Structure formats: C-alpha cells, structure tokens
C-alpha cells in the first residue's frame, strides 16, 4: 500500500526532495488530490503516466505558486491572464497557453501548449514552494476513474504503488476538478467546466466561446466516459425514480436529495441541495455507492443547470455513460 503521511514540515521537505530527484508524490489540492512530478523532468512525467495508466497524449497541468512561476512554463501572459489570475488565483482555474521549450514534452502529450494553475490548498502551496519549481500533476486516480477527494481515496486507487507517498490534506473543499480555460485559440474557450463558472470568467475577460464538451480533441481528458464508477450509473429525474426502482430486481444504491424517494431495501446516499456542498461530496458518494457492489447506481438529476451545477451535471453525465 502507499503511505499516507501527515503534511508536517519534515514530510513536505521529504516530498519536495522526492520530486526534485525525479520521483512522484501524491498531494492534496482544493479541487482533488494530484499525482505530482517535476514539470521539467521528462522521465518523471513518464512515470506519472505509467502509474495513472493514462494515454500519453493527454497532457498534465503544471501547478505553480504564482504568476511569476507561471511565466516559467507558459508564454503569452497577457492582460487577460493577469486579470484572471488576480480574480481567481490561487484557486480552481487552469489556463491553457503556449508553452516554454523547457516543459517536458512527455508531460504535455507533445503539445505546443501547457495548462497552468495556482492551487490554494496550503499543503500544495508549501510543496511547490519547497520544490522551488512547478509541479505537473493529473488527478491521482487511474485514468478514466473517479478523482480522489480524500487521501484514503488515493491509497485505494493506487494500492499497487507500495512506495508512493501521499501527503494528508483532509477532504478537498471544492471536490470537482478545476475549470480549464483555453487561451491559446482566437477566442477563449472553456474545455472543462468547474466551480469557476463561465459567467465568472466573462465578468473578468468579457468574451468566452461556447464550450465543446463531447468528443472534442482540444482537451483529450474530456472524452465522454470519465470520472466513472465501476458500477453502471444512470441519471433519473425525481419523478422517474419510483418507476425505475420498481424494475430493479435487487437493491441498488441511489444518490438522492431526500430519502423519501428511496424505499427500502434500496440504499439512499443523501446529497446536499447546495451546489458547493454537492460538489464537495459527489466523488466520495460515487465511491461509496461503488463499494456497495450493487448492479446499478441511480443518480437523482439535479434540476438546476446554472452556475456550479453546470460542472456537476457535466461530471454526472460522464459518470453515467
Ligand atoms: O483540479 C484539477 O485540475 C486537478 C488538480 C490536481 O489540480 N487536476 C486535474 O488534472 O484534474 P487532470 O490531468 O486529471 O485533468 C487535466 C485536464 C485534462 O482534461 C487535460 O486534457 C486538460 O486538463 N489539459 C491539460 N493540459 C492541456 C492542454 N495543453 N491543452 C488542452 N487541455 C489540457
Ligand atoms: Mg483527471
């Protein structure tokens, strides 16, 4: 099993030296846990792809302390970037920009662009500071599976990596992966919705193009089935739950806003009605539902599609393909 360790000063120093020496460490961010390596180390990035079983074409995000460090990986830092960083960094917004030559090509799937974000989680920040250089990291799950929002999720997900160090950082407070905004094309475009919403982005930079969510090649990690539990998942309107459950021969798990719609012996996992709380709980709830080992996970469809619900609806769709 990997080792979960307290994120005290000594362990952060140790984690930083592992990364500086070309190794890989799992660490918390405010969105989800990441699997980090030195952005400038070609071989270390290949190791991250191996551990994650990620297709080599799917690029990683470089995590930086601030704008100054962002400029060590990206070029073309213009007034839009400056405004966005002032408004949303540190935080769950990733910017895609033309890359510097020093960025390890394997860490960005050989692309001419790099994704960069400055996380707000204090442990992530202490780690980047201790490394003194950007950390490239995907979410610390196997490719295609549910992102980890607790250290224990990483431990289970990467159980066959005995030497992996996992820095303990509690439950991720955002719980959904960052918003990915592509600034390398003529009009800025959201490649992955997140808790920084399109409206929030537009209020800072004006124009943002409609996102292309399905089957797009701009952001390879956003293919349709993603963030998925092992168990088949289905999304149902509140009014259809009753009928759907009647056709289930065995008890199933239901992510629902109220236990009232889930008659026993089906198992209700109650979801919060506040979108921030829903987002924070979603991946843990899906993992819990998965662990019950039933034939189906039913998910009550949230009615709202605006604000953070847009990102939640996106992840639910991908979990249920
Ligand atoms: O919140 C997050 O973003 C978390 C934490 C750990 O920071 N990281 C994360 O990384 O979700 P990952 O690798 O699981 O997802 C990164 C997404 C993928 O959809 C990837 O295709 C996209 O960002 N991406 C990365 N670099 C890109 C680039 N140069 N161009 C287009 N899309 C890119
Ligand atoms: Mg991921």
mmCIF file of C-alpha atoms and ligand atoms in Angstrom:
data_model
loop_
_atom_site.group_PDB
_atom_site.id
_atom_site.type_symbol
_atom_site.label_atom_id
_atom_site.label_comp_id
_atom_site.label_asym_id
_atom_site.label_seq_id
_atom_site.Cartn_x
_atom_site.Cartn_y
_atom_site.Cartn_z
ATOM 1 C CA UNK A 1 0.000 0.000 0.000
ATOM 2 C CA UNK A 2 1.126 3.595 -0.488
ATOM 3 C CA UNK A 3 1.830 5.574 2.668
ATOM 4 C CA UNK A 4 -0.405 8.397 3.880
ATOM 5 C CA UNK A 5 1.744 10.794 5.900
ATOM 6 C CA UNK A 6 0.977 13.902 7.899
ATOM 7 C CA UNK A 7 1.784 17.046 5.909
ATOM 8 C CA UNK A 8 4.168 18.459 8.508
ATOM 9 C CA UNK A 9 7.289 20.447 7.652
ATOM 10 C CA UNK A 10 9.570 17.377 7.679
ATOM 11 C CA UNK A 11 7.338 15.356 5.335
ATOM 12 C CA UNK A 12 6.839 18.286 2.984
ATOM 13 C CA UNK A 13 10.629 18.631 2.779
ATOM 14 C CA UNK A 14 10.887 14.904 2.100
ATOM 15 C CA UNK A 15 8.161 15.034 -0.572
ATOM 16 C CA UNK A 16 9.888 18.000 -2.210
ATOM 17 C CA UNK A 17 13.190 16.168 -2.365
ATOM 18 C CA UNK A 18 11.477 13.119 -3.914
ATOM 19 C CA UNK A 19 10.082 15.388 -6.638
ATOM 20 C CA UNK A 20 13.363 17.223 -7.151
ATOM 21 C CA UNK A 21 15.079 13.819 -7.527
ATOM 22 C CA UNK A 22 12.673 12.835 -10.304
ATOM 23 C CA UNK A 23 10.125 10.932 -8.209
ATOM 24 C CA UNK A 24 6.358 11.147 -7.819
ATOM 25 C CA UNK A 25 4.279 12.191 -4.770
ATOM 26 C CA UNK A 26 0.502 12.417 -4.217
ATOM 27 C CA UNK A 27 -0.632 15.677 -2.634
ATOM 28 C CA UNK A 28 -3.879 17.497 -1.829
ATOM 29 C CA UNK A 29 -5.257 20.490 -3.685
ATOM 30 C CA UNK A 30 -8.534 22.289 -3.012
ATOM 31 C CA UNK A 31 -10.116 20.525 -6.037
ATOM 32 C CA UNK A 32 -8.891 16.921 -5.939
ATOM 33 C CA UNK A 33 -5.664 15.104 -4.980
ATOM 34 C CA UNK A 34 -2.887 15.228 -7.573
ATOM 35 C CA UNK A 35 -0.002 12.940 -8.538
ATOM 36 C CA UNK A 36 2.910 15.320 -8.829
ATOM 37 C CA UNK A 37 6.290 15.395 -10.525
ATOM 38 C CA UNK A 38 8.871 17.957 -11.700
ATOM 39 C CA UNK A 39 7.442 19.805 -14.733
ATOM 40 C CA UNK A 40 10.874 19.924 -16.368
ATOM 41 C CA UNK A 41 11.709 16.231 -15.903
ATOM 42 C CA UNK A 42 10.845 14.082 -18.893
ATOM 43 C CA UNK A 43 11.327 10.723 -17.172
ATOM 44 C CA UNK A 44 9.358 11.694 -14.063
ATOM 45 C CA UNK A 45 6.378 12.678 -16.214
ATOM 46 C CA UNK A 46 6.514 9.296 -17.960
ATOM 47 C CA UNK A 47 6.321 7.684 -14.513
ATOM 48 C CA UNK A 48 3.147 9.629 -13.710
ATOM 49 C CA UNK A 49 1.552 8.346 -16.933
ATOM 50 C CA UNK A 50 2.610 4.785 -16.074
ATOM 51 C CA UNK A 51 1.205 4.942 -12.550
ATOM 52 C CA UNK A 52 -2.029 6.518 -13.739
ATOM 53 C CA UNK A 53 -2.248 4.298 -16.853
ATOM 54 C CA UNK A 54 -3.002 7.463 -18.717
ATOM 55 C CA UNK A 55 -2.802 7.730 -22.518
ATOM 56 C CA UNK A 56 0.414 9.589 -23.331
ATOM 57 C CA UNK A 57 -1.497 12.104 -25.467
ATOM 58 C CA UNK A 58 -3.430 13.530 -22.501
ATOM 59 C CA UNK A 59 -1.462 16.495 -21.088
ATOM 60 C CA UNK A 60 -0.843 17.344 -17.417
ATOM 61 C CA UNK A 61 -1.445 20.627 -15.568
ATOM 62 C CA UNK A 62 1.626 22.463 -14.223
ATOM 63 C CA UNK A 63 0.926 23.698 -10.667
ATOM 64 C CA UNK A 64 2.613 26.968 -9.771
ATOM 65 C CA UNK A 65 2.856 29.237 -6.771
ATOM 66 C CA UNK A 66 2.071 32.466 -8.589
ATOM 67 C CA UNK A 67 2.149 34.404 -11.852
ATOM 68 C CA UNK A 68 5.913 34.673 -11.771
ATOM 69 C CA UNK A 69 6.253 30.892 -11.699
ATOM 70 C CA UNK A 70 3.529 30.523 -14.365
ATOM 71 C CA UNK A 71 5.747 32.504 -16.705
ATOM 72 C CA UNK A 72 8.434 29.820 -16.314
ATOM 73 C CA UNK A 73 6.182 27.346 -18.138
ATOM 74 C CA UNK A 74 3.942 29.498 -20.363
ATOM 75 C CA UNK A 75 4.445 32.305 -22.837
ATOM 76 C CA UNK A 76 1.997 34.951 -23.979
ATOM 77 C CA UNK A 77 0.999 36.081 -20.491
ATOM 78 C CA UNK A 78 -1.240 38.988 -21.491
ATOM 79 C CA UNK A 79 -3.644 41.343 -19.732
ATOM 80 C CA UNK A 80 -6.439 38.709 -19.798
ATOM 81 C CA UNK A 81 -4.196 36.246 -17.963
ATOM 82 C CA UNK A 82 -3.248 38.929 -15.493
ATOM 83 C CA UNK A 83 -6.892 39.784 -14.764
ATOM 84 C CA UNK A 84 -7.896 36.141 -14.464
ATOM 85 C CA UNK A 85 -5.032 35.405 -12.092
ATOM 86 C CA UNK A 86 -5.925 38.436 -9.981
ATOM 87 C CA UNK A 87 -9.547 37.320 -9.806
ATOM 88 C CA UNK A 88 -9.205 33.523 -9.377
ATOM 89 C CA UNK A 89 -5.671 32.590 -8.273
ATOM 90 C CA UNK A 90 -4.821 30.898 -6.131
ATOM 91 C CA UNK A 91 -7.804 28.699 -6.947
ATOM 92 C CA UNK A 92 -9.559 26.235 -9.239
ATOM 93 C CA UNK A 93 -8.886 27.873 -12.622
ATOM 94 C CA UNK A 94 -6.471 26.353 -15.160
ATOM 95 C CA UNK A 95 -5.222 28.405 -18.103
ATOM 96 C CA UNK A 96 -4.019 26.818 -21.366
ATOM 97 C CA UNK A 97 -1.284 28.893 -23.023
ATOM 98 C CA UNK A 98 1.615 28.397 -25.452
ATOM 99 C CA UNK A 99 4.383 26.562 -23.642
ATOM 100 C CA UNK A 100 8.032 27.244 -22.975
ATOM 101 C CA UNK A 101 10.539 24.839 -24.514
ATOM 102 C CA UNK A 102 11.774 23.769 -21.049
ATOM 103 C CA UNK A 103 8.493 21.994 -20.197
ATOM 104 C CA UNK A 104 8.999 18.229 -20.518
ATOM 105 C CA UNK A 105 7.270 17.269 -23.810
ATOM 106 C CA UNK A 106 6.024 13.990 -22.288
ATOM 107 C CA UNK A 107 4.173 15.959 -19.583
ATOM 108 C CA UNK A 108 2.058 17.745 -22.191
ATOM 109 C CA UNK A 109 1.491 14.966 -24.707
ATOM 110 C CA UNK A 110 3.906 16.619 -27.104
ATOM 111 C CA UNK A 111 1.658 19.686 -27.492
ATOM 112 C CA UNK A 112 2.650 23.258 -28.154
ATOM 113 C CA UNK A 113 0.537 24.436 -25.208
ATOM 114 C CA UNK A 114 0.676 23.950 -21.446
ATOM 115 C CA UNK A 115 -2.053 24.091 -18.813
ATOM 116 C CA UNK A 116 -1.129 26.041 -15.677
ATOM 117 C CA UNK A 117 -2.847 26.661 -12.367
ATOM 118 C CA UNK A 118 -2.005 28.000 -8.932
ATOM 119 C CA UNK A 119 -3.710 25.877 -6.255
ATOM 120 C CA UNK A 120 -4.920 27.413 -2.998
ATOM 121 C CA UNK A 121 -4.562 24.383 -0.718
ATOM 122 C CA UNK A 122 -1.863 25.247 1.837
ATOM 123 C CA UNK A 123 -0.174 21.843 1.537
ATOM 124 C CA UNK A 124 0.027 22.128 -2.263
ATOM 125 C CA UNK A 125 1.481 25.620 -1.895
ATOM 126 C CA UNK A 126 4.035 24.558 0.716
ATOM 127 C CA UNK A 127 5.073 21.670 -1.512
ATOM 128 C CA UNK A 128 5.546 23.841 -4.624
ATOM 129 C CA UNK A 129 7.467 26.341 -2.546
ATOM 130 C CA UNK A 130 9.713 23.630 -1.126
ATOM 131 C CA UNK A 131 10.395 22.222 -4.614
ATOM 132 C CA UNK A 132 11.003 25.782 -5.804
ATOM 133 C CA UNK A 133 9.679 24.906 -9.229
ATOM 134 C CA UNK A 134 6.368 23.956 -10.933
ATOM 135 C CA UNK A 135 4.813 20.554 -10.216
ATOM 136 C CA UNK A 136 2.988 18.778 -13.041
ATOM 137 C CA UNK A 137 0.105 16.691 -11.776
ATOM 138 C CA UNK A 138 -3.001 14.960 -13.018
ATOM 139 C CA UNK A 139 -5.710 13.881 -10.584
ATOM 140 C CA UNK A 140 -4.356 10.946 -8.530
ATOM 141 C CA UNK A 141 -6.737 8.308 -9.875
ATOM 142 C CA UNK A 142 -6.383 5.645 -12.556
ATOM 143 C CA UNK A 143 -7.234 7.091 -15.940
ATOM 144 C CA UNK A 144 -10.973 7.400 -16.553
ATOM 145 C CA UNK A 145 -11.941 6.746 -12.946
ATOM 146 C CA UNK A 146 -13.294 8.954 -10.167
ATOM 147 C CA UNK A 147 -10.938 11.681 -8.933
ATOM 148 C CA UNK A 148 -9.803 11.346 -5.294
ATOM 149 C CA UNK A 149 -11.054 13.929 -2.803
ATOM 150 C CA UNK A 150 -9.536 12.264 0.291
ATOM 151 C CA UNK A 151 -6.094 10.780 0.984
ATOM 152 C CA UNK A 152 -7.744 7.373 1.525
ATOM 153 C CA UNK A 153 -9.198 7.504 -1.987
ATOM 154 C CA UNK A 154 -5.659 7.799 -3.387
ATOM 155 C CA UNK A 155 -4.497 4.953 -1.161
ATOM 156 C CA UNK A 156 -7.231 2.649 -2.521
ATOM 157 C CA UNK A 157 -6.925 3.846 -6.097
ATOM 158 C CA UNK A 158 -3.140 3.391 -6.292
ATOM 159 C CA UNK A 159 -2.911 0.436 -3.890
ATOM 160 C CA UNK A 160 -0.304 -1.331 -6.023
ATOM 161 C CA UNK A 161 2.225 1.524 -5.686
ATOM 162 C CA UNK A 162 3.852 0.494 -2.388
ATOM 163 C CA UNK A 163 6.422 3.287 -2.313
ATOM 164 C CA UNK A 164 4.120 6.181 -3.143
ATOM 165 C CA UNK A 165 3.991 8.916 -0.518
ATOM 166 C CA UNK A 166 0.571 10.569 -0.043
ATOM 167 C CA UNK A 167 0.525 13.873 1.842
ATOM 168 C CA UNK A 168 -2.584 14.056 4.040
ATOM 169 C CA UNK A 169 -4.595 17.196 3.397
ATOM 170 C CA UNK A 170 -8.104 16.352 4.559
ATOM 171 C CA UNK A 171 -11.170 16.427 2.333
ATOM 172 C CA UNK A 172 -10.850 18.640 -0.752
ATOM 173 C CA UNK A 173 -13.203 21.558 -0.239
ATOM 174 C CA UNK A 174 -14.077 22.170 -3.916
ATOM 175 C CA UNK A 175 -14.336 18.484 -4.840
ATOM 176 C CA UNK A 176 -14.528 18.993 -8.638
ATOM 177 C CA UNK A 177 -11.523 19.352 -10.941
ATOM 178 C CA UNK A 178 -10.569 22.897 -11.931
ATOM 179 C CA UNK A 179 -12.187 24.852 -14.757
ATOM 180 C CA UNK A 180 -9.906 24.571 -17.810
ATOM 181 C CA UNK A 181 -9.868 27.706 -19.968
ATOM 182 C CA UNK A 182 -8.045 27.618 -23.307
ATOM 183 C CA UNK A 183 -6.448 30.976 -24.058
ATOM 184 C CA UNK A 184 -4.296 29.670 -26.901
ATOM 185 C CA UNK A 185 -7.042 29.995 -29.525
ATOM 186 C CA UNK A 186 -8.557 33.120 -31.040
ATOM 187 C CA UNK A 187 -11.490 33.137 -28.590
ATOM 188 C CA UNK A 188 -11.069 31.861 -25.028
ATOM 189 C CA UNK A 189 -12.944 28.585 -24.560
ATOM 190 C CA UNK A 190 -13.895 26.506 -21.527
ATOM 191 C CA UNK A 191 -12.576 22.986 -22.164
ATOM 192 C CA UNK A 192 -13.760 21.642 -18.808
ATOM 193 C CA UNK A 193 -16.397 23.362 -16.653
ATOM 194 C CA UNK A 194 -15.652 23.740 -12.948
ATOM 195 C CA UNK A 195 -16.505 25.834 -9.943
ATOM 196 C CA UNK A 196 -15.166 28.965 -11.661
ATOM 197 C CA UNK A 197 -18.168 29.326 -13.975
ATOM 198 C CA UNK A 198 -18.415 30.770 -17.482
ATOM 199 C CA UNK A 199 -20.296 33.786 -16.072
ATOM 200 C CA UNK A 200 -17.495 34.430 -13.575
ATOM 201 C CA UNK A 201 -14.938 34.257 -16.408
ATOM 202 C CA UNK A 202 -16.984 36.542 -18.634
ATOM 203 C CA UNK A 203 -17.267 39.105 -15.883
ATOM 204 C CA UNK A 204 -13.466 39.381 -15.957
ATOM 205 C CA UNK A 205 -12.494 38.947 -19.635
ATOM 206 C CA UNK A 206 -15.754 39.541 -21.483
ATOM 207 C CA UNK A 207 -15.815 37.119 -24.364
ATOM 208 C CA UNK A 208 -15.781 33.349 -23.702
ATOM 209 C CA UNK A 209 -16.739 30.928 -26.502
ATOM 210 C CA UNK A 210 -19.310 28.187 -26.022
ATOM 211 C CA UNK A 211 -17.614 25.040 -24.730
ATOM 212 C CA UNK A 212 -17.332 21.905 -26.837
ATOM 213 C CA UNK A 213 -17.942 19.207 -24.272
ATOM 214 C CA UNK A 214 -18.438 15.998 -26.174
ATOM 215 C CA UNK A 215 -15.787 14.106 -28.090
ATOM 216 C CA UNK A 216 -13.592 17.144 -28.617
ATOM 217 C CA UNK A 217 -9.904 16.856 -29.333
ATOM 218 C CA UNK A 218 -8.922 20.210 -27.777
ATOM 219 C CA UNK A 219 -8.725 18.674 -24.315
ATOM 220 C CA UNK A 220 -8.139 14.935 -24.611
ATOM 221 C CA UNK A 221 -9.069 14.279 -20.976
ATOM 222 C CA UNK A 222 -12.641 15.311 -21.553
ATOM 223 C CA UNK A 223 -13.783 12.339 -23.650
ATOM 224 C CA UNK A 224 -17.249 11.284 -22.765
ATOM 225 C CA UNK A 225 -16.828 8.427 -20.287
ATOM 226 C CA UNK A 226 -14.667 9.793 -17.495
ATOM 227 C CA UNK A 227 -14.932 10.283 -13.732
ATOM 228 C CA UNK A 228 -16.769 6.962 -13.784
ATOM 229 C CA UNK A 229 -17.521 4.404 -11.075
ATOM 230 C CA UNK A 230 -17.122 0.677 -11.896
ATOM 231 C CA UNK A 231 -20.812 0.093 -11.335
ATOM 232 C CA UNK A 232 -23.128 1.211 -14.138
ATOM 233 C CA UNK A 233 -24.685 4.558 -13.263
ATOM 234 C CA UNK A 234 -27.910 6.074 -14.543
ATOM 235 C CA UNK A 235 -29.330 9.564 -14.074
ATOM 236 C CA UNK A 236 -33.073 9.808 -13.450
ATOM 237 C CA UNK A 237 -35.491 12.685 -12.930
ATOM 238 C CA UNK A 238 -37.013 12.852 -9.474
ATOM 239 C CA UNK A 239 -40.408 11.851 -10.837
ATOM 240 C CA UNK A 240 -38.965 8.753 -12.559
ATOM 241 C CA UNK A 241 -37.085 7.256 -9.583
ATOM 242 C CA UNK A 242 -40.058 5.334 -8.246
ATOM 243 C CA UNK A 243 -40.801 3.707 -11.572
ATOM 244 C CA UNK A 244 -37.125 2.899 -12.259
ATOM 245 C CA UNK A 245 -36.707 1.284 -8.835
ATOM 246 C CA UNK A 246 -39.734 -0.923 -9.404
ATOM 247 C CA UNK A 247 -37.934 -2.541 -12.306
ATOM 248 C CA UNK A 248 -34.790 -3.275 -10.222
ATOM 249 C CA UNK A 249 -34.883 -6.914 -9.062
ATOM 250 C CA UNK A 250 -32.187 -6.309 -6.413
ATOM 251 C CA UNK A 251 -31.483 -3.410 -4.031
ATOM 252 C CA UNK A 252 -29.483 -0.642 -5.703
ATOM 253 C CA UNK A 253 -27.692 2.498 -4.476
ATOM 254 C CA UNK A 254 -29.370 5.845 -5.095
ATOM 255 C CA UNK A 255 -27.772 9.289 -4.840
ATOM 256 C CA UNK A 256 -30.853 11.318 -3.929
ATOM 257 C CA UNK A 257 -31.709 14.683 -2.427
ATOM 258 C CA UNK A 258 -34.112 13.047 0.026
ATOM 259 C CA UNK A 259 -34.542 9.553 1.496
ATOM 260 C CA UNK A 260 -38.264 9.872 0.801
ATOM 261 C CA UNK A 261 -37.818 8.865 -2.828
ATOM 262 C CA UNK A 262 -35.811 5.731 -1.968
ATOM 263 C CA UNK A 263 -37.907 2.955 -0.425
ATOM 264 C CA UNK A 264 -36.020 0.158 1.387
ATOM 265 C CA UNK A 265 -34.281 -2.176 0.671
ATOM 266 C CA UNK A 266 -32.678 0.252 -1.789
ATOM 267 C CA UNK A 267 -29.834 2.253 -0.250
ATOM 268 C CA UNK A 268 -30.127 6.048 -0.188
ATOM 269 C CA UNK A 269 -26.988 8.201 -0.226
ATOM 270 C CA UNK A 270 -28.276 11.665 0.600
ATOM 271 C CA UNK A 271 -26.863 14.528 -1.462
ATOM 272 C CA UNK A 272 -26.870 18.187 -0.350
ATOM 273 C CA UNK A 273 -29.072 20.667 -2.206
ATOM 274 C CA UNK A 274 -26.410 23.399 -2.061
ATOM 275 C CA UNK A 275 -24.191 23.103 -5.189
ATOM 276 C CA UNK A 276 -20.879 23.716 -3.384
ATOM 277 C CA UNK A 277 -21.701 21.051 -0.830
ATOM 278 C CA UNK A 278 -22.950 18.711 -3.550
ATOM 279 C CA UNK A 279 -19.683 19.140 -5.476
ATOM 280 C CA UNK A 280 -17.615 18.521 -2.345
ATOM 281 C CA UNK A 281 -19.473 15.274 -1.619
ATOM 282 C CA UNK A 282 -20.043 13.907 -5.133
ATOM 283 C CA UNK A 283 -16.921 11.777 -5.703
ATOM 284 C CA UNK A 284 -16.972 10.348 -2.192
ATOM 285 C CA UNK A 285 -20.658 9.453 -2.675
ATOM 286 C CA UNK A 286 -19.924 7.758 -6.022
ATOM 287 C CA UNK A 287 -17.071 5.790 -4.452
ATOM 288 C CA UNK A 288 -19.298 4.801 -1.563
ATOM 289 C CA UNK A 289 -22.071 3.718 -3.956
ATOM 290 C CA UNK A 290 -19.495 1.760 -5.993
ATOM 291 C CA UNK A 291 -18.205 -0.012 -2.880
ATOM 292 C CA UNK A 292 -21.695 -1.358 -2.131
ATOM 293 C CA UNK A 293 -21.192 -3.557 -5.203
ATOM 294 C CA UNK A 294 -24.754 -3.384 -6.495
ATOM 295 C CA UNK A 295 -25.766 -3.826 -10.130
ATOM 296 C CA UNK A 296 -26.685 -0.161 -10.574
ATOM 297 C CA UNK A 297 -26.177 3.330 -9.152
ATOM 298 C CA UNK A 298 -29.140 5.630 -9.698
ATOM 299 C CA UNK A 299 -28.473 9.366 -9.514
ATOM 300 C CA UNK A 300 -31.315 11.815 -8.991
ATOM 301 C CA UNK A 301 -30.887 14.523 -11.611
ATOM 302 C CA UNK A 302 -30.316 17.977 -10.085
ATOM 303 C CA UNK A 303 -32.885 20.365 -11.566
ATOM 304 C CA UNK A 304 -30.583 23.348 -11.762
ATOM 305 C CA UNK A 305 -28.134 23.629 -14.683
ATOM 306 C CA UNK A 306 -26.680 27.035 -13.875
ATOM 307 C CA UNK A 307 -23.531 28.121 -12.032
ATOM 308 C CA UNK A 308 -21.601 25.256 -10.431
ATOM 309 C CA UNK A 309 -24.457 22.892 -11.300
ATOM 310 C CA UNK A 310 -23.236 23.036 -14.893
ATOM 311 C CA UNK A 311 -19.943 21.402 -13.886
ATOM 312 C CA UNK A 312 -21.775 18.927 -11.644
ATOM 313 C CA UNK A 313 -24.133 17.961 -14.487
ATOM 314 C CA UNK A 314 -21.095 17.523 -16.757
ATOM 315 C CA UNK A 315 -19.437 15.093 -14.310
ATOM 316 C CA UNK A 316 -22.695 13.196 -13.731
ATOM 317 C CA UNK A 317 -23.138 12.731 -17.499
ATOM 318 C CA UNK A 318 -19.629 11.380 -17.788
ATOM 319 C CA UNK A 319 -20.087 9.050 -14.815
ATOM 320 C CA UNK A 320 -23.265 7.636 -16.350
ATOM 321 C CA UNK A 321 -22.151 6.929 -19.929
HETATM 322 O O1 LIG B 1 -8.302 20.482 -10.365
HETATM 323 C C1 LIG B 1 -7.518 19.989 -11.172
HETATM 324 O O2 LIG B 1 -7.347 20.465 -12.303
HETATM 325 C C2 LIG B 1 -6.739 18.751 -10.742
HETATM 326 C C3 LIG B 1 -5.796 19.123 -9.605
HETATM 327 C C4 LIG B 1 -4.857 18.003 -9.214
HETATM 328 O O3 LIG B 1 -5.099 20.284 -9.949
HETATM 329 N N1 LIG B 1 -6.017 18.192 -11.845
HETATM 330 C C5 LIG B 1 -6.626 17.534 -12.848
HETATM 331 O O4 LIG B 1 -5.749 17.062 -13.785
HETATM 332 O O5 LIG B 1 -7.837 17.378 -12.922
HETATM 333 P P1 LIG B 1 -6.147 16.027 -14.913
HETATM 334 O O6 LIG B 1 -4.873 15.685 -15.587
HETATM 335 O O7 LIG B 1 -6.892 14.892 -14.313
HETATM 336 O O8 LIG B 1 -7.033 16.860 -15.887
HETATM 337 C C6 LIG B 1 -6.452 17.902 -16.650
HETATM 338 C C7 LIG B 1 -7.343 18.288 -17.777
HETATM 339 C C8 LIG B 1 -7.491 17.172 -18.795
HETATM 340 O O9 LIG B 1 -8.818 17.197 -19.291
HETATM 341 C C9 LIG B 1 -6.484 17.587 -19.868
HETATM 342 O O10 LIG B 1 -6.801 17.070 -21.144
HETATM 343 C C10 LIG B 1 -6.610 19.099 -19.819
HETATM 344 O O11 LIG B 1 -6.764 19.406 -18.436
HETATM 345 N N2 LIG B 1 -5.379 19.717 -20.308
HETATM 346 C C11 LIG B 1 -4.163 19.731 -19.725
HETATM 347 N N3 LIG B 1 -3.258 20.350 -20.498
HETATM 348 C C12 LIG B 1 -3.906 20.759 -21.609
HETATM 349 C C13 LIG B 1 -3.521 21.451 -22.796
HETATM 350 N N4 LIG B 1 -2.262 21.835 -23.003
HETATM 351 N N5 LIG B 1 -4.476 21.696 -23.718
HETATM 352 C C14 LIG B 1 -5.744 21.304 -23.526
HETATM 353 N N6 LIG B 1 -6.181 20.639 -22.429
HETATM 354 C C15 LIG B 1 -5.274 20.368 -21.493
HETATM 355 MG MG1 LIG B 2 -8.295 13.537 -14.019
#
